[in-house]
CSV table of C-alpha atoms and ligand atoms in Angstrom, one decimal:
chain,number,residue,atom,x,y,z
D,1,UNK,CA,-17.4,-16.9,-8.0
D,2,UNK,CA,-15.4,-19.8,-6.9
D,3,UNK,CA,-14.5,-21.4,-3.3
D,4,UNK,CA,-10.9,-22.5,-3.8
D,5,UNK,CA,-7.2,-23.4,-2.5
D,6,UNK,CA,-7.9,-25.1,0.5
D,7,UNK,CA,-11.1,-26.9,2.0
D,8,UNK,CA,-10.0,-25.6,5.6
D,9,UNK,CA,-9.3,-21.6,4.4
D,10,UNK,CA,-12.3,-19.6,3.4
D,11,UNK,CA,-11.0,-18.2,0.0
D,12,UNK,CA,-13.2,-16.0,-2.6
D,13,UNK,CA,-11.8,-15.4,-6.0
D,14,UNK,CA,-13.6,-12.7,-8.1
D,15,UNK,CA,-14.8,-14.1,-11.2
D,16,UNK,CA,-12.2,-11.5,-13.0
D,17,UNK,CA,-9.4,-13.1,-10.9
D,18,UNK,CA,-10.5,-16.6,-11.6
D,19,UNK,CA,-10.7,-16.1,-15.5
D,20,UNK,CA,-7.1,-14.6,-15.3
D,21,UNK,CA,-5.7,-16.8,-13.1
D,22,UNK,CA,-7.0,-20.2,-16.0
D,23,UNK,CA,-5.4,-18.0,-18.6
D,24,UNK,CA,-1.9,-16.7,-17.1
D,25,UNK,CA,-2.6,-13.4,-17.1
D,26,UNK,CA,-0.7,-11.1,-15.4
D,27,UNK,CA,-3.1,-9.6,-12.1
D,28,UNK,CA,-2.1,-6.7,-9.7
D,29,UNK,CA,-3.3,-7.1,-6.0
D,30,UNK,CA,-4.6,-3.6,-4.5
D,31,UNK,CA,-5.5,-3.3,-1.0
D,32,UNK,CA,-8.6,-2.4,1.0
D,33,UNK,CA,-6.8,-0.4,4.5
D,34,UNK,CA,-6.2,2.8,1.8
D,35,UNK,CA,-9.8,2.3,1.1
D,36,UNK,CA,-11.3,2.1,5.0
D,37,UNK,CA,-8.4,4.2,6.7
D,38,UNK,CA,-6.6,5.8,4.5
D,39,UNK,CA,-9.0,8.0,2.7
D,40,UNK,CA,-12.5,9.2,3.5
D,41,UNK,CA,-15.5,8.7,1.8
D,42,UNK,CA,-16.6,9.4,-1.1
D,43,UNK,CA,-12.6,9.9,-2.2
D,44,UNK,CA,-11.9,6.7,-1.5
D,45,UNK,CA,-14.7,4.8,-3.4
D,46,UNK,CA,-13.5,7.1,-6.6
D,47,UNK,CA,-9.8,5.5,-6.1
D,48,UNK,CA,-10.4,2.1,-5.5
D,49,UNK,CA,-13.0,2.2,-8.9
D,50,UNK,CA,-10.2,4.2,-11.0
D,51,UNK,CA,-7.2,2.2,-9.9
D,52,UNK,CA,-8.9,-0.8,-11.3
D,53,UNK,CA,-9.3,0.6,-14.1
D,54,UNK,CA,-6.1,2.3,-15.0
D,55,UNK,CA,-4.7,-1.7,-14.1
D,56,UNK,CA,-7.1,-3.0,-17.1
D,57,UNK,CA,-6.2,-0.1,-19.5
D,58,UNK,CA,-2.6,-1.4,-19.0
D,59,UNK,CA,-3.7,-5.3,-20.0
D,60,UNK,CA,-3.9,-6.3,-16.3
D,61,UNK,CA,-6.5,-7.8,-14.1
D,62,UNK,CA,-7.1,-5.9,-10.5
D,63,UNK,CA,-7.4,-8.1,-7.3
D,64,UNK,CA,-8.2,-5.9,-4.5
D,65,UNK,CA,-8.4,-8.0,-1.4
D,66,UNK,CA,-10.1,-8.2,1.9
D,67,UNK,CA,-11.9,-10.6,4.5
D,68,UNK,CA,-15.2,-9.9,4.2
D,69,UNK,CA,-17.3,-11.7,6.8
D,70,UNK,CA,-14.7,-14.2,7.9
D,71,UNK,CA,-14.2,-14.8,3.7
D,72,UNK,CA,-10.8,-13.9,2.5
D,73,UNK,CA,-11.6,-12.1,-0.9
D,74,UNK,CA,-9.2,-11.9,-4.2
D,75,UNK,CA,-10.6,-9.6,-6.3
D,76,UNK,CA,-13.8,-7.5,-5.0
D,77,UNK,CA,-16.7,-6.5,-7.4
D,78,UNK,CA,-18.1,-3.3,-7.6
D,79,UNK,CA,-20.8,-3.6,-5.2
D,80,UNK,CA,-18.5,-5.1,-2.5
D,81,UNK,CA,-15.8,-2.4,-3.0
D,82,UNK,CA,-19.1,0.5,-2.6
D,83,UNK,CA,-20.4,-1.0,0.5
D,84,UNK,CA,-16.8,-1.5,1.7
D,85,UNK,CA,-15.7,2.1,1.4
D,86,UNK,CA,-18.6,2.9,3.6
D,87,UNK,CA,-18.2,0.9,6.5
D,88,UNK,CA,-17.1,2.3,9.6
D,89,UNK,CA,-16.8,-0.8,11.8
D,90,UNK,CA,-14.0,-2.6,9.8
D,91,UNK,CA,-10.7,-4.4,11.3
D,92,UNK,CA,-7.2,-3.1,9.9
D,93,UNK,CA,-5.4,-6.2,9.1
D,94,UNK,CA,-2.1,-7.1,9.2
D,95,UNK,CA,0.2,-10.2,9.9
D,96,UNK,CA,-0.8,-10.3,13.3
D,97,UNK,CA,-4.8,-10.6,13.0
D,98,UNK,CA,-5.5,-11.6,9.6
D,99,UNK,CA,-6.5,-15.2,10.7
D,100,UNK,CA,-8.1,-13.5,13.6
D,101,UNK,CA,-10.4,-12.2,11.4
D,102,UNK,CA,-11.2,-15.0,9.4
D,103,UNK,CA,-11.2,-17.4,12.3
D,104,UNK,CA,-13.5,-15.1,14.2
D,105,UNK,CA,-15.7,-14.6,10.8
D,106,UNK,CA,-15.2,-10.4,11.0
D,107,UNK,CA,-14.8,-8.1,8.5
D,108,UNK,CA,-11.5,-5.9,8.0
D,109,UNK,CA,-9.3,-4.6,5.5
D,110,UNK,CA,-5.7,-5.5,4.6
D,111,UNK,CA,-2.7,-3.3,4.8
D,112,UNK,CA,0.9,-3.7,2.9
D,113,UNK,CA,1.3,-6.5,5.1
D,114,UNK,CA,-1.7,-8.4,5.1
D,115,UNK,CA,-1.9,-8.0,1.3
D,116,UNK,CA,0.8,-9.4,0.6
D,117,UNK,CA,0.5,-12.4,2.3
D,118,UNK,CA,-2.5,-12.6,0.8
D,119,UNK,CA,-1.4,-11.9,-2.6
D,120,UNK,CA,1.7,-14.7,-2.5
D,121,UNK,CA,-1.2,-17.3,-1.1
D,122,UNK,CA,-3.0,-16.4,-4.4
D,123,UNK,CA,0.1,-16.6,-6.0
D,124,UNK,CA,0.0,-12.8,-7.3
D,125,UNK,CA,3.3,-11.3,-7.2
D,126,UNK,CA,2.7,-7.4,-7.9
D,127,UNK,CA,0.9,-5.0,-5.7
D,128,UNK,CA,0.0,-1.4,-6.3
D,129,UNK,CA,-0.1,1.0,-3.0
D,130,UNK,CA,0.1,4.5,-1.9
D,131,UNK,CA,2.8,4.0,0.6
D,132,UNK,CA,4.1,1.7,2.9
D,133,UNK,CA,4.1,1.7,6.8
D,134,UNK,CA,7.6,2.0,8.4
D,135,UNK,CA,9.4,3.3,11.1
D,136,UNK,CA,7.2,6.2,12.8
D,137,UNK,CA,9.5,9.4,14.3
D,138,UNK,CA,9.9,8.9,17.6
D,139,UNK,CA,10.4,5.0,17.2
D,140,UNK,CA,13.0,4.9,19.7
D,141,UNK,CA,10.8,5.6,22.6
D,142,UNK,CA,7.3,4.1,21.0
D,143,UNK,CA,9.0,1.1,19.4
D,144,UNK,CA,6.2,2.0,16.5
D,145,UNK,CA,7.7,-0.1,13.4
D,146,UNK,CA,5.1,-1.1,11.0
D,147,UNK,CA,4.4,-4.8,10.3
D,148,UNK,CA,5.3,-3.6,6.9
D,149,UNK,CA,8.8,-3.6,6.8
D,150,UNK,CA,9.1,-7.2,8.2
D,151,UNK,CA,6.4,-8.6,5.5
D,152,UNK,CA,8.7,-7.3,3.1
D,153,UNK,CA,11.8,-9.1,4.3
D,154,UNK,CA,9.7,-12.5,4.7
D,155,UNK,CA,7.4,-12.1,1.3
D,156,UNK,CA,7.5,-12.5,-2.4
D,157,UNK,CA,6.0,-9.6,-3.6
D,158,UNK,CA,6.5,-6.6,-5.8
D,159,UNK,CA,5.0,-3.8,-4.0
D,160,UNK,CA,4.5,-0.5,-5.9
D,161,UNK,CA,4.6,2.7,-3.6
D,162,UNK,CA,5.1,6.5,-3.7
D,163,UNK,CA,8.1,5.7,-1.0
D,164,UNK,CA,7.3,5.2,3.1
D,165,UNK,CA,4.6,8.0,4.2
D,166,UNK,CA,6.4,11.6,4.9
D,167,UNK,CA,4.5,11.3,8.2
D,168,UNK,CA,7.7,8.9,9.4
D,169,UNK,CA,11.1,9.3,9.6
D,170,UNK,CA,12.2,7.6,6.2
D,171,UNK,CA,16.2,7.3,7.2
D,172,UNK,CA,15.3,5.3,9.7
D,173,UNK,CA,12.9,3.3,7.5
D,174,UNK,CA,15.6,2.7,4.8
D,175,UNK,CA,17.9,1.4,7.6
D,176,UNK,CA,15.6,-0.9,8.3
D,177,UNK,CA,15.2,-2.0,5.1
D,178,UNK,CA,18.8,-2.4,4.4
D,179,UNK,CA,19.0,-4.4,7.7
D,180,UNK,CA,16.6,-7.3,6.4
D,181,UNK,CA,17.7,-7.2,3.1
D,182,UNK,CA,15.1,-5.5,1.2
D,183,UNK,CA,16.0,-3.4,-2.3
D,184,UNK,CA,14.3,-0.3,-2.7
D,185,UNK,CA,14.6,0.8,-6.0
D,186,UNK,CA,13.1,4.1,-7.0
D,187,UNK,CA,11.6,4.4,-10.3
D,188,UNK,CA,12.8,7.0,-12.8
D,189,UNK,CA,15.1,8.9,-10.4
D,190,UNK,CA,18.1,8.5,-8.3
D,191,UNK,CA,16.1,10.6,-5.2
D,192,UNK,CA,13.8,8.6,-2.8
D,193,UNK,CA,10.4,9.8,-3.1
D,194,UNK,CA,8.3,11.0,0.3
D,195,UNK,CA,4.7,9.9,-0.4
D,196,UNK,CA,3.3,13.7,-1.6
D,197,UNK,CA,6.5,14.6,-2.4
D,198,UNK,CA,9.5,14.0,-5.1
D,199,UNK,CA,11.9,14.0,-3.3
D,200,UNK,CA,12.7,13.0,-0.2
D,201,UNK,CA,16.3,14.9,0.4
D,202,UNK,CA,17.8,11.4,0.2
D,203,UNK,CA,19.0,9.3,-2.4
D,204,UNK,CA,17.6,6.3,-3.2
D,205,UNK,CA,19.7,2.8,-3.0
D,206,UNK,CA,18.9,1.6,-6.0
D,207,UNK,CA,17.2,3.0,-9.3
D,208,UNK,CA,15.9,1.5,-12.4
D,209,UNK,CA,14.1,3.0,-15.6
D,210,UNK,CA,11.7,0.7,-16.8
D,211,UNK,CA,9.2,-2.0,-15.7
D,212,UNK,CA,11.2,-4.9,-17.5
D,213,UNK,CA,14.0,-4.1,-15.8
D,214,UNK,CA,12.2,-4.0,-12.1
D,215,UNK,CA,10.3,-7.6,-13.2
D,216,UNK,CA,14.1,-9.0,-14.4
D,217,UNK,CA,15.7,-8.0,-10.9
D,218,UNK,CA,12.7,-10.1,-8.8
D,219,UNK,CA,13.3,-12.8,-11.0
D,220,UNK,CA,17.3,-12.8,-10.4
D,221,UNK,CA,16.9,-12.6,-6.8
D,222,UNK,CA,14.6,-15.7,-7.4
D,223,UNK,CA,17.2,-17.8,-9.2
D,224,UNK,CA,19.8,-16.9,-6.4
D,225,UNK,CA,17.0,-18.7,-3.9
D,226,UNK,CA,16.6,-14.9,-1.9
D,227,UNK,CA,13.2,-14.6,-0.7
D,228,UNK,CA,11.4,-12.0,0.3
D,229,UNK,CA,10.0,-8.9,-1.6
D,230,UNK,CA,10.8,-5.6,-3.0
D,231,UNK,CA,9.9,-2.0,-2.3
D,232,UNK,CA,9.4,0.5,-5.8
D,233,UNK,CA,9.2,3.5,-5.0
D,234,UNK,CA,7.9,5.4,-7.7
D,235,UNK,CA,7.6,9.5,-7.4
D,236,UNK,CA,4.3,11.1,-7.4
D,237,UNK,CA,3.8,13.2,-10.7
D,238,UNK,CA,5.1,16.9,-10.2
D,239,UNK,CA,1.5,18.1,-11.1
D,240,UNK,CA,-0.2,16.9,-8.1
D,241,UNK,CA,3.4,17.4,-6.2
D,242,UNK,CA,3.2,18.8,-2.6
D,243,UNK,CA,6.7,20.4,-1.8
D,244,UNK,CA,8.5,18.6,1.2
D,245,UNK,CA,9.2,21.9,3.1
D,246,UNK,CA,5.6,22.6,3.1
D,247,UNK,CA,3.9,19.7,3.8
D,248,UNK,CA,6.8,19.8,6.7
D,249,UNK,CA,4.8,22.3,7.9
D,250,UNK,CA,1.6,20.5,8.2
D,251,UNK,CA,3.2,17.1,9.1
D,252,UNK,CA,4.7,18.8,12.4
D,253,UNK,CA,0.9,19.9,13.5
D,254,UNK,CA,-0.4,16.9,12.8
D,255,UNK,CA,2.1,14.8,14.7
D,256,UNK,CA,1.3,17.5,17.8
D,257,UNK,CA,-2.4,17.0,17.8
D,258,UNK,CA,-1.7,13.3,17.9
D,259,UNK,CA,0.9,13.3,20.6
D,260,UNK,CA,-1.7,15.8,22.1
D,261,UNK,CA,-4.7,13.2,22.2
D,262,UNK,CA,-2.5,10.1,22.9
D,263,UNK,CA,-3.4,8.7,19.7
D,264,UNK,CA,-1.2,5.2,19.8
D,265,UNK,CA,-1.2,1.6,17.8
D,266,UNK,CA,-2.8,0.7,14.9
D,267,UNK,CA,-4.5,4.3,14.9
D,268,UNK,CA,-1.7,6.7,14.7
D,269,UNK,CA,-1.6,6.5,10.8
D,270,UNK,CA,-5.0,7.1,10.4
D,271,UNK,CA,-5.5,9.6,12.5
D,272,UNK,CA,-2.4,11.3,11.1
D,273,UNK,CA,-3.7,10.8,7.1
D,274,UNK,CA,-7.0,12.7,8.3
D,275,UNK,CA,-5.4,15.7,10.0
D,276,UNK,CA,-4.0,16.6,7.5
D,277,UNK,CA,-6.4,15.7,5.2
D,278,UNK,CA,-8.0,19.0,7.1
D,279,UNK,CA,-5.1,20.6,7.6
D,280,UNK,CA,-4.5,21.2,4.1
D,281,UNK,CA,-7.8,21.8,2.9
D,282,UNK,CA,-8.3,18.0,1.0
D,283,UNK,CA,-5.1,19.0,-0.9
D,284,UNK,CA,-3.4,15.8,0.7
D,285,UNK,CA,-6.1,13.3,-0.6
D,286,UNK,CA,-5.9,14.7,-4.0
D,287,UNK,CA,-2.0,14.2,-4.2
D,288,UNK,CA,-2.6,10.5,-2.4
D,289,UNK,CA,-5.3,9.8,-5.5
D,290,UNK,CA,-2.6,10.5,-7.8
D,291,UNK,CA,-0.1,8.8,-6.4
D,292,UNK,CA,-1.9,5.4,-6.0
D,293,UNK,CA,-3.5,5.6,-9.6
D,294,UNK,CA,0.4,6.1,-11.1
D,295,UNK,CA,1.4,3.3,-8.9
D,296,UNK,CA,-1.3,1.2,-10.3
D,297,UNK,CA,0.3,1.9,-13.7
D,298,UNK,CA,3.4,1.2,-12.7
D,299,UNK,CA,1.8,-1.8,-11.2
D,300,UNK,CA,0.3,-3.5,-14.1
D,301,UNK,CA,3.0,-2.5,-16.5
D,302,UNK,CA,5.7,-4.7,-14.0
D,303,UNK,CA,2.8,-7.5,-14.1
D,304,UNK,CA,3.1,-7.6,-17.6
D,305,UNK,CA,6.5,-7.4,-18.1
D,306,UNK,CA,6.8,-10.5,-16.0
D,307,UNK,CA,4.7,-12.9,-17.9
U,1,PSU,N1,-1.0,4.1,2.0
U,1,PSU,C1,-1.9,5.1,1.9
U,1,PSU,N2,-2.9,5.1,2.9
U,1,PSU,C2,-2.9,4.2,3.9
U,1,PSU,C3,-2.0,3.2,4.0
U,1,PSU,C4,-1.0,3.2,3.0
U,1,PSU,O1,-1.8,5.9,1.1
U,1,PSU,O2,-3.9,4.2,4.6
U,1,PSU,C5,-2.1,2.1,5.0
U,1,PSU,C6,-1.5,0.8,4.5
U,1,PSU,O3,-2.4,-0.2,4.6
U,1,PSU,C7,-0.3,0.5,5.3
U,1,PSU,C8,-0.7,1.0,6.6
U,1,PSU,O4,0.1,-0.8,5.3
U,1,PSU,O5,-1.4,2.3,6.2
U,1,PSU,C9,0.4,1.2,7.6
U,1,PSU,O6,-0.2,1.2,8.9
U,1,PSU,P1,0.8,1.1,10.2
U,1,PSU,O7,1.7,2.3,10.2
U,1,PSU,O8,-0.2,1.1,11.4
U,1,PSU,O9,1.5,-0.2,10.0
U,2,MN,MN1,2.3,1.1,13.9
């Protein structure tokens, strides 16, 4: 492992990353809130270990990242990513406290947003999720926007999703997106995906059909001096498909309980993933699996293309 970038910034590359990084190759950055919050265990260890390795099937190098004891880490090794899947204590980072927690030497995990900046630091420019934060349902009274959307606007970076969770209400999240100038470009299909499900009832502003063409778009936006990143949304396979009306269904109890046990903040989307993790008997996780191990594909095949 190497200590690098900066003398004053705390920075761990794996020794996968660094060998990648001397040789140009193209690297997908994963993150570590999916791992801590999204999923429970032993689920979650299973995903972050297979989406790594769907990402070197495809010619790729993974760089899942989080601050690990006040250490930024690019790129986790095995052991990290098992001990990390078990902790319970762990910050969930994003734009707001990510140098909080390497200033105050804690341990958390990175979402969308903190990946990313993280990512662009490291000067990686694709990341594979399961879906982004956005605008929660009932945003006009809670003011709940996630951190997300804005990191998106501000940042460089590619980030491969299933489309916002169905848990929020994704018109409002694709206004929001228009409003700061992001493109969200659905992969394969003119309809928006909803996280568990193919379709979203909406249709998507932009579409493309193939990873060159996504890695061609980034790099025109580039040459016309826009900044900022780029949402793929890229439907879940119609095996492990959940159909919107029905997960409607469970989506609507779990925002109750919620509401019911004032769950607020940074905790609402946890809490919400869980529920109905119950809810529909483990059903949820299985689709979420699926859905982040195809975006990793998607991932690495954009990474490459852009080499
Ligand atoms: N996608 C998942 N599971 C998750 C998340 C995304 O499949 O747990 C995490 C991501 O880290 C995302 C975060 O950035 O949820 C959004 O949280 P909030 O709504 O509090 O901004
Ligand atoms: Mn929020």
């Amino acid at each position: 492992m190497t200590r690098a970038i900066s003398p004053l910034l705390p920075i761990v590359y794996s020794a996968e990353v660094t060998a990648a990084k001397t040789r140009g190759a193209p690297i997908v950055a994963l993150e570590s809130t999916i791992i801590t919050h999204g999923m429970p265990y032993p689920g979650n260890l299973d995903m972050a270990l297979s989406v790594e390795e769907i990402i070197r099937q495809q010619g790729a190098v993974p760089a899942t990242i989080a601050v690990i004891d006040g250490v930024l880490h690019i790129g986790l090794e095995p052991d990290v990513i098992k001990a990390l899947a078990q902790m319970t204590d762990v910050m969930k980072l994003s734009r707001a406290d990510l140098a909080f927690a390497i200033a105050e030497r804690r341990s958390g995990a990175t979402t969308v947003a903190a990946t990313m900046i993280a990512a662009a630091r490291a000067g990686i420019s694709v990341f594979a999720t399961g879906g982004i934060g956005g605008v929660h349902r009932g945003a006009e009274e809670s003011f709940d926007i996630s951190a997300d959307l804005e990191e998106l606007a501000r940042t460089a970076v590619i980030v491969v999703s299933a489309g916002p969770k169905a848990i929020l209400d994704i018109p409002k999240t694709l206004e929001v997106l228009e409003t700061r100038g992001v493109p969200v470009v659905t992969y394969d299909s003119e309809d928006f995906p909803a996280f568990w499900s193919r379709s979203s009832g909406l249709k998507s502003p932009l579409s493309v059909a193939s990873p060159a063409a996504i890695a061609n778009f980034q790099k025109v936006r580039g040459q016309l001096g826009i900044d900022g990143g780029m949402l793929i949304a890229n439907p879940v396979p119609e095996e492990f498909e959940i159909a919107r009306e029905e997960m409607e269904i469970y989506i609507g109890r779990a925002l109750a309980n919620a509401e019911r046990e004032d769950v607020t903040g940074k905790d609402v989307t946890p809490y919400l993933l869980d529920n109905l993790f119950h809810l529909t008997d483990g059903r949820s996780l299985k689709t979420n699996i699926a859905l982040v191990e195809n975006n990793a594909r998607l991932a690495a095949e954009i990474a490459v293309a852009m080499i």
